[in-house]
Amino acid sequence: MAALLATAPGAQAAPFDNLKDDFAACLRFELDGARGPRHGAATAKTERALQRCAGEMDRLERADPRRLRSDRGLSPSTWAVIESVFGPGSRGRLSGLRF
């Protein structure tokens, strides 16, 4: 019975969703911290948040092997989280950043 539960479709979805939630929470935390006394361009805050959340992004990237060359090598899951935090159109606004 336990083996049946481990192979259920939702059994792998929950940890993957947790990775996405962790990455989004990290980005939001870093953005909120960047709103403090520091002043700077929104792009600099975004880049700083992405750099500080690199570990969470790497874990999500390893979990989702899908890649499109046109998406700068990032998985659709990573882009979905980035767009949920930074808003639609993030791909264009972040085109100058290195991941």
mmCIF file with all atom_site columns, C-alpha atoms in Angstrom:
data_model
loop_
_atom_site.group_PDB
_atom_site.id
_atom_site.type_symbol
_atom_site.label_atom_id
_atom_site.label_alt_id
_atom_site.label_comp_id
_atom_site.label_asym_id
_atom_site.label_entity_id
_atom_site.label_seq_id
_atom_site.pdbx_PDB_ins_code
_atom_site.Cartn_x
_atom_site.Cartn_y
_atom_site.Cartn_z
_atom_site.occupancy
_atom_site.B_iso_or_equiv
_atom_site.pdbx_formal_charge
_atom_site.auth_seq_id
_atom_site.auth_comp_id
_atom_site.auth_asym_id
_atom_site.auth_atom_id
_atom_site.pdbx_PDB_model_num
ATOM 1  C CA . MET A 1 1  ? 0.000  0.000  0.000   1.00 0.00 ? 1  MET A CA 1
ATOM 2  C CA . ALA A 1 2  ? 2.838  2.416  0.825   1.00 0.00 ? 2  ALA A CA 1
ATOM 3  C CA . ALA A 1 3  ? 4.426  1.833  -2.588  1.00 0.00 ? 3  ALA A CA 1
ATOM 4  C CA . LEU A 1 4  ? 1.147  2.729  -4.228  1.00 0.00 ? 4  LEU A CA 1
ATOM 5  C CA . LEU A 1 5  ? 1.041  6.052  -2.400  1.00 0.00 ? 5  LEU A CA 1
ATOM 6  C CA . ALA A 1 6  ? 4.609  6.890  -3.363  1.00 0.00 ? 6  ALA A CA 1
ATOM 7  C CA . THR A 1 7  ? 3.846  6.516  -7.064  1.00 0.00 ? 7  THR A CA 1
ATOM 8  C CA . ALA A 1 8  ? 0.657  8.562  -7.039  1.00 0.00 ? 8  ALA A CA 1
ATOM 9  C CA . PRO A 1 9  ? 0.786  11.602 -9.396  1.00 0.00 ? 9  PRO A CA 1
ATOM 10 C CA . GLY A 1 10 ? 0.593  14.088 -6.530  1.00 0.00 ? 10 GLY A CA 1
ATOM 11 C CA . ALA A 1 11 ? 3.474  12.434 -4.678  1.00 0.00 ? 11 ALA A CA 1
ATOM 12 C CA . GLN A 1 12 ? 6.076  14.150 -6.861  1.00 0.00 ? 12 GLN A CA 1
ATOM 13 C CA . ALA A 1 13 ? 4.143  17.349 -7.471  1.00 0.00 ? 13 ALA A CA 1
ATOM 14 C CA . ALA A 1 14 ? 4.217  18.495 -3.859  1.00 0.00 ? 14 ALA A CA 1
ATOM 15 C CA . PRO A 1 15 ? 8.039  18.623 -3.500  1.00 0.00 ? 15 PRO A CA 1
ATOM 16 C CA . PHE A 1 16 ? 8.304  20.345 -6.900  1.00 0.00 ? 16 PHE A CA 1
ATOM 17 C CA . ASP A 1 17 ? 5.707  22.911 -5.851  1.00 0.00 ? 17 ASP A CA 1
ATOM 18 C CA . ASN A 1 18 ? 7.674  23.421 -2.639  1.00 0.00 ? 18 ASN A CA 1
ATOM 19 C CA . LEU A 1 19 ? 10.773 24.266 -4.696  1.00 0.00 ? 19 LEU A CA 1
ATOM 20 C CA . LYS A 1 20 ? 8.796  26.850 -6.651  1.00 0.00 ? 20 LYS A CA 1
ATOM 21 C CA . ASP A 1 21 ? 7.329  28.288 -3.434  1.00 0.00 ? 21 ASP A CA 1
ATOM 22 C CA . ASP A 1 22 ? 10.793 28.470 -1.818  1.00 0.00 ? 22 ASP A CA 1
ATOM 23 C CA . PHE A 1 23 ? 12.235 30.327 -4.811  1.00 0.00 ? 23 PHE A CA 1
ATOM 24 C CA . ALA A 1 24 ? 9.317  32.786 -4.907  1.00 0.00 ? 24 ALA A CA 1
ATOM 25 C CA . ALA A 1 25 ? 9.505  33.385 -1.136  1.00 0.00 ? 25 ALA A CA 1
ATOM 26 C CA . CYS A 1 26 ? 13.241 34.035 -1.362  1.00 0.00 ? 26 CYS A CA 1
ATOM 27 C CA . LEU A 1 27 ? 12.795 36.535 -4.206  1.00 0.00 ? 27 LEU A CA 1
ATOM 28 C CA . ARG A 1 28 ? 10.030 38.375 -2.351  1.00 0.00 ? 28 ARG A CA 1
ATOM 29 C CA . PHE A 1 29 ? 12.069 38.442 0.871   1.00 0.00 ? 29 PHE A CA 1
ATOM 30 C CA . GLU A 1 30 ? 15.106 39.864 -0.926  1.00 0.00 ? 30 GLU A CA 1
ATOM 31 C CA . LEU A 1 31 ? 12.998 42.452 -2.752  1.00 0.00 ? 31 LEU A CA 1
ATOM 32 C CA . ASP A 1 32 ? 11.387 43.572 0.492   1.00 0.00 ? 32 ASP A CA 1
ATOM 33 C CA . GLY A 1 33 ? 14.832 43.906 2.071   1.00 0.00 ? 33 GLY A CA 1
ATOM 34 C CA . ALA A 1 34 ? 16.006 45.949 -0.917  1.00 0.00 ? 34 ALA A CA 1
ATOM 35 C CA . ARG A 1 35 ? 13.207 48.462 -0.318  1.00 0.00 ? 35 ARG A CA 1
ATOM 36 C CA . GLY A 1 36 ? 14.836 49.561 2.917   1.00 0.00 ? 36 GLY A CA 1
ATOM 37 C CA . PRO A 1 37 ? 17.298 52.427 3.119   1.00 0.00 ? 37 PRO A CA 1
ATOM 38 C CA . ARG A 1 38 ? 19.082 51.494 -0.107  1.00 0.00 ? 38 ARG A CA 1
ATOM 39 C CA . HIS A 1 39 ? 18.157 53.446 -3.168  1.00 0.00 ? 39 HIS A CA 1
ATOM 40 C CA . GLY A 1 40 ? 18.832 52.203 -6.636  1.00 0.00 ? 40 GLY A CA 1
ATOM 41 C CA . ALA A 1 41 ? 17.426 51.147 -9.919  1.00 0.00 ? 41 ALA A CA 1
ATOM 42 C CA . ALA A 1 42 ? 14.737 48.487 -9.935  1.00 0.00 ? 42 ALA A CA 1
ATOM 43 C CA . THR A 1 43 ? 16.963 46.376 -12.168 1.00 0.00 ? 43 THR A CA 1
ATOM 44 C CA . ALA A 1 44 ? 19.738 46.437 -9.546  1.00 0.00 ? 44 ALA A CA 1
ATOM 45 C CA . LYS A 1 45 ? 17.279 45.279 -6.858  1.00 0.00 ? 45 LYS A CA 1
ATOM 46 C CA . THR A 1 46 ? 16.045 42.536 -9.146  1.00 0.00 ? 46 THR A CA 1
ATOM 47 C CA . GLU A 1 47 ? 19.568 41.389 -9.969  1.00 0.00 ? 47 GLU A CA 1
ATOM 48 C CA . ARG A 1 48 ? 20.522 41.420 -6.279  1.00 0.00 ? 48 ARG A CA 1
ATOM 49 C CA . ALA A 1 49 ? 17.454 39.322 -5.395  1.00 0.00 ? 49 ALA A CA 1
ATOM 50 C CA . LEU A 1 50 ? 18.218 36.812 -8.158  1.00 0.00 ? 50 LEU A CA 1
ATOM 51 C CA . GLN A 1 51 ? 21.847 36.530 -7.025  1.00 0.00 ? 51 GLN A CA 1
ATOM 52 C CA . ARG A 1 52 ? 20.890 35.974 -3.395  1.00 0.00 ? 52 ARG A CA 1
ATOM 53 C CA . CYS A 1 53 ? 18.316 33.342 -4.363  1.00 0.00 ? 53 CYS A CA 1
ATOM 54 C CA . ALA A 1 54 ? 20.660 31.479 -6.700  1.00 0.00 ? 54 ALA A CA 1
ATOM 55 C CA . GLY A 1 55 ? 20.585 28.363 -4.508  1.00 0.00 ? 55 GLY A CA 1
ATOM 56 C CA . GLU A 1 56 ? 16.799 28.112 -4.653  1.00 0.00 ? 56 GLU A CA 1
ATOM 57 C CA . MET A 1 57 ? 16.843 28.785 -8.388  1.00 0.00 ? 57 MET A CA 1
ATOM 58 C CA . ASP A 1 58 ? 19.484 26.085 -8.945  1.00 0.00 ? 58 ASP A CA 1
ATOM 59 C CA . ARG A 1 59 ? 17.418 23.502 -7.051  1.00 0.00 ? 59 ARG A CA 1
ATOM 60 C CA . LEU A 1 60 ? 14.361 24.353 -9.156  1.00 0.00 ? 60 LEU A CA 1
ATOM 61 C CA . GLU A 1 61 ? 16.417 24.231 -12.361 1.00 0.00 ? 61 GLU A CA 1
ATOM 62 C CA . ARG A 1 62 ? 17.739 20.755 -11.500 1.00 0.00 ? 62 ARG A CA 1
ATOM 63 C CA . ALA A 1 63 ? 14.194 19.532 -10.801 1.00 0.00 ? 63 ALA A CA 1
ATOM 64 C CA . ASP A 1 64 ? 12.817 20.753 -14.154 1.00 0.00 ? 64 ASP A CA 1
ATOM 65 C CA . PRO A 1 65 ? 14.905 19.508 -17.088 1.00 0.00 ? 65 PRO A CA 1
ATOM 66 C CA . ARG A 1 66 ? 12.846 21.312 -19.769 1.00 0.00 ? 66 ARG A CA 1
ATOM 67 C CA . ARG A 1 67 ? 14.760 24.074 -21.571 1.00 0.00 ? 67 ARG A CA 1
ATOM 68 C CA . LEU A 1 68 ? 14.174 26.334 -24.550 1.00 0.00 ? 68 LEU A CA 1
ATOM 69 C CA . ARG A 1 69 ? 17.059 28.199 -26.110 1.00 0.00 ? 69 ARG A CA 1
ATOM 70 C CA . SER A 1 70 ? 14.836 31.251 -26.543 1.00 0.00 ? 70 SER A CA 1
ATOM 71 C CA . ASP A 1 71 ? 14.269 31.365 -22.764 1.00 0.00 ? 71 ASP A CA 1
ATOM 72 C CA . ARG A 1 72 ? 17.971 31.927 -22.042 1.00 0.00 ? 72 ARG A CA 1
ATOM 73 C CA . GLY A 1 73 ? 18.343 28.340 -20.890 1.00 0.00 ? 73 GLY A CA 1
ATOM 74 C CA . LEU A 1 74 ? 15.994 28.656 -17.930 1.00 0.00 ? 74 LEU A CA 1
ATOM 75 C CA . SER A 1 75 ? 13.222 26.151 -17.359 1.00 0.00 ? 75 SER A CA 1
ATOM 76 C CA . PRO A 1 76 ? 9.563  27.102 -17.795 1.00 0.00 ? 76 PRO A CA 1
ATOM 77 C CA . SER A 1 77 ? 9.089  26.571 -14.047 1.00 0.00 ? 77 SER A CA 1
ATOM 78 C CA . THR A 1 78 ? 11.788 29.094 -13.190 1.00 0.00 ? 78 THR A CA 1
ATOM 79 C CA . TRP A 1 79 ? 10.325 31.634 -15.590 1.00 0.00 ? 79 TRP A CA 1
ATOM 80 C CA . ALA A 1 80 ? 6.859  31.069 -14.107 1.00 0.00 ? 80 ALA A CA 1
ATOM 81 C CA . VAL A 1 81 ? 8.171  31.930 -10.644 1.00 0.00 ? 81 VAL A CA 1
ATOM 82 C CA . ILE A 1 82 ? 10.117 34.953 -11.913 1.00 0.00 ? 82 ILE A CA 1
ATOM 83 C CA . GLU A 1 83 ? 7.031  36.249 -13.724 1.00 0.00 ? 83 GLU A CA 1
ATOM 84 C CA . SER A 1 84 ? 4.834  35.657 -10.661 1.00 0.00 ? 84 SER A CA 1
ATOM 85 C CA . VAL A 1 85 ? 7.181  37.799 -8.547  1.00 0.00 ? 85 VAL A CA 1
ATOM 86 C CA . PHE A 1 86 ? 8.326  40.469 -11.019 1.00 0.00 ? 86 PHE A CA 1
ATOM 87 C CA . GLY A 1 87 ? 5.187  40.573 -13.153 1.00 0.00 ? 87 GLY A CA 1
ATOM 88 C CA . PRO A 1 88 ? 4.310  39.679 -16.716 1.00 0.00 ? 88 PRO A CA 1
ATOM 89 C CA . GLY A 1 89 ? 6.851  40.824 -19.254 1.00 0.00 ? 89 GLY A CA 1
ATOM 90 C CA . SER A 1 90 ? 9.762  39.999 -16.948 1.00 0.00 ? 90 SER A CA 1
ATOM 91 C CA . ARG A 1 91 ? 11.546 38.160 -19.742 1.00 0.00 ? 91 ARG A CA 1
ATOM 92 C CA . GLY A 1 92 ? 11.978 41.368 -21.677 1.00 0.00 ? 92 GLY A CA 1
ATOM 93 C CA . ARG A 1 93 ? 12.869 43.538 -18.681 1.00 0.00 ? 93 ARG A CA 1
ATOM 94 C CA . LEU A 1 94 ? 15.426 41.023 -17.417 1.00 0.00 ? 94 LEU A CA 1
ATOM 95 C CA . SER A 1 95 ? 17.060 40.406 -20.781 1.00 0.00 ? 95 SER A CA 1
ATOM 96 C CA . GLY A 1 96 ? 20.237 42.256 -19.752 1.00 0.00 ? 96 GLY A CA 1
ATOM 97 C CA . LEU A 1 97 ? 20.751 40.255 -16.566 1.00 0.00 ? 97 LEU A CA 1
ATOM 98 C CA . ARG A 1 98 ? 22.999 37.239 -16.323 1.00 0.00 ? 98 ARG A CA 1
ATOM 99 C CA . PHE A 1 99 ? 21.625 34.127 -14.644 1.00 0.00 ? 99 PHE A CA 1
#
